[in-house]
């Protein structure tokens, strides 16, 4: 079994850095403790190792097929969905009373990180059912809950998010799928949806689409969008019958080929019934309640894929012998494992620093998610704001950087990396989806700069600065990392100045100029926020090393891991953080070349 | 027919920026003139448009197949190789007396750029025959020339470069394929070669491998490697018979799937005959004569693929309507073509600035190549040194940056870019080979810093600085670009200081520390050298605009193109050049984290 993630990383970040146990003080999570969380992670590991990893390449090679209007997926997916249902992964975070386990999001995400590192395509199936069931649990009526929730939780039915249309991808307010009310309570749905992940397949008995559509005469734009449950099969007289949802096509993709992506047509025979969720015209609002989670999922699974690619390249670098040390190239000596070459170490540390820093940021967000749902007062409000602020970063940074880290993993394999004999090329293809779905990177840049930093008059940014400064103070008292604490402090000040400068641009030159380099602002902000996470990890690693030295063997995290963490932190500050200088230079320039260029000159 | 390159770019860089006509003063090229060069480019365009582009996606989708020890490629490749042979592309740069056309390398490379933009896989076939025939023409004996050259030139036989072995990829000195002399003049070859591009296929009647092997009792390492012609079929009694070269396997690859890559076994029946080229133990030396060319080919074809991806994304950006301007999001207005969004323009200008700057650098190198072969005295010596110095950059920068530019092309397509319905994902896969073959990027970094800057006591770097400073002076008198001339001047000084600093590191800390960040040094150096090319293009563009204003319509390059060039230059200096600041910071740091980390901490 090849390694695809680090158990020590998961434990270290969850228990030591972000102290998941402290969440058990919330009444929501009072039944849990460290031991129960560890059991959950062990189950995830076991499912990942025994069922998901063994078929991850088969699922990529033997892609789903569309035959006679029905998509067929890997034969083992049915059993896997059942297992996932039985083990409670789909309902892991749901209320006890709805059949859930009330696990903290932190633990659910950690489990999902592990499973997606083993087989991202397979995890997509259950992730979508999680999302759909959350929507029904939050906004559905009792009849809907009783009809759909158990089937989704048990993995018998597949949930989907059916938003995108041919003319409405990034611009969701332009959807045109129509919903016509009938006297029987349901609506007749007519339209097309594209890129519907797991939108049709044979591993579940039914597909339940959470679909956005426009009720006749609804207001234009985002305010006129409603949410419907549109099942592939509906009950009539106790029997499941076809609901006039047809699969018009299946996309062939660059990667994560094990998950089918469907093009759906509703109402070709004017008999597609949709069941309104909540109130009319509230659809986008409901959907946005799920958006932070959906986006964290993208960042998390980027980390998963990048982690699997890292371990593939690490294993290769240890085994592959090629070349000799620069200081002794005597051809009579045997060749050395390539891990001994400085540039190979650089490419390994690059991956590791991005993956582990991103993973810690995602756990930070998961913590805010938990607190935003179940804490109270200012703690709740603060967590909700910080989650909103950091979500565009947690979504985009692992996705964008993951293109580069999986590319480095491939590069370490040399020419072999370009062949399908090794798995590196699969991860390079797979991760490429993540800067595209759940909002492109450009949209998250605009979300961060154009909305999030302004949130409640900048309150979110102020909270962030407080938390970062607290951790910088702690890091300053650590001999090993105080230099980098100082670096981050300076750079956070630069970021604040830059933000003020850009607000000035907004006032003087208007919103187009303000947001023209929002993608670069997102990148700069991300590098620093991940730097903050590295300081957090560094402080804890130093404490753990000190306590393990004084207090032998009570520590579950090895000193090797902790030392590795400190080295990787150093790498991040030495190689990644300096990239902010160029970004800052560009972001302060007054030359608006992208705005000013006439499209006719793009030739 | 979709656009895949810019004819104006090719003309502008070839005729205006790098003045190919001036080469006609060399006796080698005295029969040529601008008109004949333009005819050559027209032929390349016609072949590309009519024969290569139409099947480029088919060749990717319907991969070559290995059946019963024989690789079968796209059925049209046979006709294409014949056409390429008839039109003289394989012998384009060869001597008249050997059946060649004595075209300048600049023109041959421009033609190859065009054809590879249409279909990189197809160009790989003839590029390899070019390389093999160059080796035979340069180092073969008369019998070898008469037996092989015409067959290769006519596209009837396929040439290959058979270097790599399972244990000798980057480390060529570790080759073990053996060559045992016989009394009959030939050698018996035994061994395996891997990753042999076009190493077997049915589009040619024979395959001619230029193979490196070790004669019995030869010295160890690079000094004991000889070059052999090892044909798939040899003549016996006027008949072609099998030469005991068997195809043990075919690699399935991430991209450029139209070109077959073979695993070859020689001498399984002890009857594989190899014919020594030149003298024993000179094989690597001969091969290295071709290395600059082979590496420029990689850079050039990276540009080709990136160019095709750029035009695919440009076309999509003009057609695809999505979203509304930031300053007016009224949903009653129609959606706008995405090219109007600043971040889409940024991604387009990013691609364009990298592709066109790299292309100009490659033409600069082609010019040095021509001068290094056929000029005299200091002009020749200078060109040879500059070619050596710039080759690692011309090879690696377009390849590394091409990963990012094709990724941007895919990103512009949104979710569609991830599907095989659009061609973007093909280019993203295809270009990924180029940082791997003909030396990985890390090797070129070490070549640049460890060998090239030291060449002849730094004479190469001094020549480069002279040329760059001359162009900076010219650019300083141009109103539009003098700011950027000043920027480049400062940064070239910083680069020189950095180089001296690193030489100091070599003296104090030894070669390992000196070269530990050579890849980053290569990146920094590359950005500035491409900046130099942008200034060159900018100066000429300004002159051309001025002359077209005073002197209507004698100019073959449109003002639209020239204005676009100046805008793209601006983009390059505003967005790409600032990246050097972070690189400089890192390269001056004394923290040798990659060198110092123990491999045990890479976990």
mmCIF file of N, CA, C and O in Angstrom, chain A residues 316-342 344 412, chain B residues 165-175 221 440 443 446 512:
data_model
loop_
_atom_site.group_PDB
_atom_site.id
_atom_site.type_symbol
_atom_site.label_atom_id
_atom_site.label_comp_id
_atom_site.label_asym_id
_atom_site.label_seq_id
_atom_site.Cartn_x
_atom_site.Cartn_y
_atom_site.Cartn_z
ATOM 1 N N UNK A 316 9.225 7.775 -4.829
ATOM 2 C CA UNK A 316 10.067 7.655 -6.020
ATOM 3 C C UNK A 316 11.458 8.238 -5.759
ATOM 4 O O UNK A 316 12.480 7.651 -6.136
ATOM 5 N N UNK A 317 11.490 9.393 -5.114
ATOM 6 C CA UNK A 317 12.773 10.077 -4.882
ATOM 7 C C UNK A 317 13.699 9.251 -3.982
ATOM 8 O O UNK A 317 14.927 9.334 -4.094
ATOM 9 N N UNK A 318 13.104 8.457 -3.112
ATOM 10 C CA UNK A 318 13.932 7.615 -2.235
ATOM 11 C C UNK A 318 14.470 6.388 -2.969
ATOM 12 O O UNK A 318 15.530 5.869 -2.632
ATOM 13 N N UNK A 319 13.687 5.928 -3.953
ATOM 14 C CA UNK A 319 14.055 4.675 -4.622
ATOM 15 C C UNK A 319 14.903 4.873 -5.866
ATOM 16 O O UNK A 319 15.799 4.080 -6.159
ATOM 17 N N UNK A 320 14.601 5.929 -6.610
ATOM 18 C CA UNK A 320 15.246 6.124 -7.900
ATOM 19 C C UNK A 320 16.678 6.596 -7.711
ATOM 20 O O UNK A 320 16.930 7.615 -7.065
ATOM 21 N N UNK A 321 17.610 5.882 -8.287
ATOM 22 C CA UNK A 321 19.011 6.293 -8.214
ATOM 23 C C UNK A 321 19.403 6.931 -9.531
ATOM 24 O O UNK A 321 19.189 6.373 -10.614
ATOM 25 N N UNK A 322 19.974 8.108 -9.447
ATOM 26 C CA UNK A 322 20.385 8.806 -10.665
ATOM 27 C C UNK A 322 21.360 9.918 -10.293
ATOM 28 O O UNK A 322 21.097 10.726 -9.421
ATOM 29 N N UNK A 323 22.507 9.900 -10.961
ATOM 30 C CA UNK A 323 23.485 10.965 -10.750
ATOM 31 C C UNK A 323 24.266 10.804 -9.455
ATOM 32 O O UNK A 323 24.089 9.821 -8.715
ATOM 33 N N UNK A 324 25.145 11.771 -9.242
ATOM 34 C CA UNK A 324 26.047 11.732 -8.073
ATOM 35 C C UNK A 324 26.102 13.105 -7.426
ATOM 36 O O UNK A 324 25.690 14.084 -8.045
ATOM 37 N N UNK A 325 26.601 13.191 -6.192
ATOM 38 C CA UNK A 325 26.653 14.509 -5.540
ATOM 39 C C UNK A 325 27.528 15.475 -6.348
ATOM 40 O O UNK A 325 28.493 15.057 -6.984
ATOM 41 N N UNK A 326 27.182 16.744 -6.305
ATOM 42 C CA UNK A 326 27.940 17.760 -7.040
ATOM 43 C C UNK A 326 29.399 17.765 -6.599
ATOM 44 O O UNK A 326 30.306 17.931 -7.405
ATOM 45 N N UNK A 327 29.611 17.516 -5.329
ATOM 46 C CA UNK A 327 30.974 17.611 -4.817
ATOM 47 C C UNK A 327 31.794 16.333 -5.047
ATOM 48 O O UNK A 327 32.984 16.299 -4.754
ATOM 49 N N UNK A 328 31.160 15.297 -5.575
ATOM 50 C CA UNK A 328 31.940 14.097 -5.908
ATOM 51 C C UNK A 328 31.260 13.326 -7.037
ATOM 52 O O UNK A 328 30.427 12.464 -6.802
ATOM 53 N N UNK A 329 31.655 13.644 -8.229
ATOM 54 C CA UNK A 329 30.991 13.060 -9.396
ATOM 55 C C UNK A 329 31.746 11.851 -9.954
ATOM 56 O O UNK A 329 31.517 11.445 -11.099
ATOM 57 N N UNK A 330 32.617 11.257 -9.168
ATOM 58 C CA UNK A 330 33.397 10.101 -9.605
ATOM 59 C C UNK A 330 32.478 9.000 -10.161
ATOM 60 O O UNK A 330 31.639 8.472 -9.449
ATOM 61 N N UNK A 331 32.659 8.649 -11.440
ATOM 62 C CA UNK A 331 31.753 7.673 -12.064
ATOM 63 C C UNK A 331 31.972 6.252 -11.553
ATOM 64 O O UNK A 331 31.188 5.362 -11.859
ATOM 65 N N UNK A 332 33.041 6.072 -10.779
ATOM 66 C CA UNK A 332 33.229 4.745 -10.189
ATOM 67 C C UNK A 332 32.328 4.522 -8.980
ATOM 68 O O UNK A 332 32.132 3.390 -8.555
ATOM 69 N N UNK A 333 31.823 5.616 -8.459
ATOM 70 C CA UNK A 333 30.898 5.491 -7.332
ATOM 71 C C UNK A 333 29.508 5.145 -7.857
ATOM 72 O O UNK A 333 29.155 5.513 -8.979
ATOM 73 N N UNK A 334 28.730 4.439 -7.053
ATOM 74 C CA UNK A 334 27.356 4.159 -7.496
ATOM 75 C C UNK A 334 26.532 5.448 -7.552
ATOM 76 O O UNK A 334 26.873 6.430 -6.908
ATOM 77 N N UNK A 335 25.473 5.416 -8.344
ATOM 78 C CA UNK A 335 24.559 6.567 -8.381
ATOM 79 C C UNK A 335 23.827 6.654 -7.039
ATOM 80 O O UNK A 335 23.695 5.669 -6.331
ATOM 81 N N UNK A 336 23.336 7.852 -6.733
ATOM 82 C CA UNK A 336 22.671 8.061 -5.440
ATOM 83 C C UNK A 336 21.155 8.215 -5.644
ATOM 84 O O UNK A 336 20.716 8.591 -6.727
ATOM 85 N N UNK A 337 20.376 7.922 -4.598
ATOM 86 C CA UNK A 337 18.930 8.192 -4.693
ATOM 87 C C UNK A 337 18.729 9.690 -4.950
ATOM 88 O O UNK A 337 19.437 10.516 -4.343
ATOM 89 N N UNK A 338 17.812 10.019 -5.823
ATOM 90 C CA UNK A 338 17.683 11.425 -6.224
ATOM 91 C C UNK A 338 17.241 12.325 -5.081
ATOM 92 O O UNK A 338 17.387 13.543 -5.172
ATOM 93 N N UNK A 339 16.715 11.752 -3.997
ATOM 94 C CA UNK A 339 16.336 12.594 -2.854
ATOM 95 C C UNK A 339 17.555 13.319 -2.293
ATOM 96 O O UNK A 339 17.420 14.322 -1.598
ATOM 97 N N UNK A 340 18.737 12.851 -2.628
ATOM 98 C CA UNK A 340 19.944 13.531 -2.124
ATOM 99 C C UNK A 340 20.279 14.798 -2.898
ATOM 100 O O UNK A 340 21.091 15.601 -2.450
ATOM 101 N N UNK A 341 19.676 15.007 -4.065
ATOM 102 C CA UNK A 341 19.954 16.217 -4.841
ATOM 103 C C UNK A 341 19.161 17.403 -4.282
ATOM 104 O O UNK A 341 17.963 17.289 -4.012
ATOM 105 N N UNK A 342 19.841 18.537 -4.159
ATOM 106 C CA UNK A 342 19.211 19.706 -3.523
ATOM 107 C C UNK A 342 17.915 20.111 -4.224
ATOM 108 O O UNK A 342 16.933 20.466 -3.569
ATOM 109 N N UNK A 344 15.820 18.306 -5.868
ATOM 110 C CA UNK A 344 14.732 17.357 -5.578
ATOM 111 C C UNK A 344 14.179 17.639 -4.183
ATOM 112 O O UNK A 344 12.955 17.665 -3.971
ATOM 113 N N UNK A 412 9.603 15.351 -10.405
ATOM 114 C CA UNK A 412 10.541 14.511 -9.654
ATOM 115 C C UNK A 412 10.675 13.132 -10.289
ATOM 116 O O UNK A 412 11.734 12.521 -10.251
ATOM 117 N N UNK B 165 18.521 5.071 -21.039
ATOM 118 C CA UNK B 165 18.381 3.679 -20.598
ATOM 119 C C UNK B 165 17.703 3.660 -19.239
ATOM 120 O O UNK B 165 17.637 4.697 -18.574
ATOM 121 N N UNK B 166 17.230 2.484 -18.817
ATOM 122 C CA UNK B 166 16.516 2.450 -17.543
ATOM 123 C C UNK B 166 17.294 3.089 -16.388
ATOM 124 O O UNK B 166 16.725 3.797 -15.578
ATOM 125 N N UNK B 167 18.603 2.870 -16.351
ATOM 126 C CA UNK B 167 19.369 3.440 -15.238
ATOM 127 C C UNK B 167 20.160 4.681 -15.650
ATOM 128 O O UNK B 167 21.014 5.155 -14.911
ATOM 129 N N UNK B 168 19.926 5.167 -16.855
ATOM 130 C CA UNK B 168 20.678 6.328 -17.333
ATOM 131 C C UNK B 168 19.740 7.263 -18.079
ATOM 132 O O UNK B 168 19.529 7.144 -19.273
ATOM 133 N N UNK B 169 19.123 8.150 -17.286
ATOM 134 C CA UNK B 169 18.251 9.159 -17.877
ATOM 135 C C UNK B 169 19.000 10.477 -17.878
ATOM 136 O O UNK B 169 19.734 10.789 -18.815
ATOM 137 N N UNK B 170 18.856 11.211 -16.779
ATOM 138 C CA UNK B 170 19.624 12.446 -16.654
ATOM 139 C C UNK B 170 21.117 12.142 -16.621
ATOM 140 O O UNK B 170 21.934 12.936 -17.068
ATOM 141 N N UNK B 171 21.469 10.993 -16.101
ATOM 142 C CA UNK B 171 22.884 10.654 -15.936
ATOM 143 C C UNK B 171 23.361 9.800 -17.100
ATOM 144 O O UNK B 171 23.553 8.589 -16.984
ATOM 145 N N UNK B 172 23.606 10.449 -18.248
ATOM 146 C CA UNK B 172 23.964 9.718 -19.464
ATOM 147 C C UNK B 172 25.265 8.941 -19.347
ATOM 148 O O UNK B 172 25.471 7.940 -20.035
ATOM 149 N N UNK B 173 26.150 9.427 -18.471
ATOM 150 C CA UNK B 173 27.443 8.746 -18.372
ATOM 151 C C UNK B 173 27.296 7.318 -17.856
ATOM 152 O O UNK B 173 28.238 6.530 -17.920
ATOM 153 N N UNK B 174 26.113 6.972 -17.371
ATOM 154 C CA UNK B 174 25.906 5.633 -16.819
ATOM 155 C C UNK B 174 25.308 4.625 -17.803
ATOM 156 O O UNK B 174 24.800 3.581 -17.391
ATOM 157 N N UNK B 175 25.402 4.939 -19.067
ATOM 158 C CA UNK B 175 24.907 4.028 -20.097
ATOM 159 C C UNK B 175 25.628 2.683 -20.045
ATOM 160 O O UNK B 175 26.843 2.644 -19.849
ATOM 161 N N UNK B 221 32.286 6.032 -17.510
ATOM 162 C CA UNK B 221 31.722 7.388 -17.570
ATOM 163 C C UNK B 221 31.631 7.923 -18.980
ATOM 164 O O UNK B 221 31.652 7.176 -19.971
ATOM 165 N N UNK B 440 16.340 17.960 -17.595
ATOM 166 C CA UNK B 440 15.309 18.574 -16.754
ATOM 167 C C UNK B 440 15.707 20.018 -16.438
ATOM 168 O O UNK B 440 16.867 20.400 -16.581
ATOM 169 N N UNK B 443 18.715 20.513 -14.264
ATOM 170 C CA UNK B 443 20.009 20.341 -14.929
ATOM 171 C C UNK B 443 20.404 21.603 -15.699
ATOM 172 O O UNK B 443 21.582 21.958 -15.753
ATOM 173 N N UNK B 446 21.752 24.163 -13.296
ATOM 174 C CA UNK B 446 23.144 23.895 -12.926
ATOM 175 C C UNK B 446 24.087 24.147 -14.097
ATOM 176 O O UNK B 446 25.217 24.599 -13.919
ATOM 177 N N UNK B 512 28.176 22.620 -3.529
ATOM 178 C CA UNK B 512 26.800 22.238 -3.206
ATOM 179 C C UNK B 512 25.955 23.458 -2.853
ATOM 180 O O UNK B 512 24.836 23.610 -3.326
#
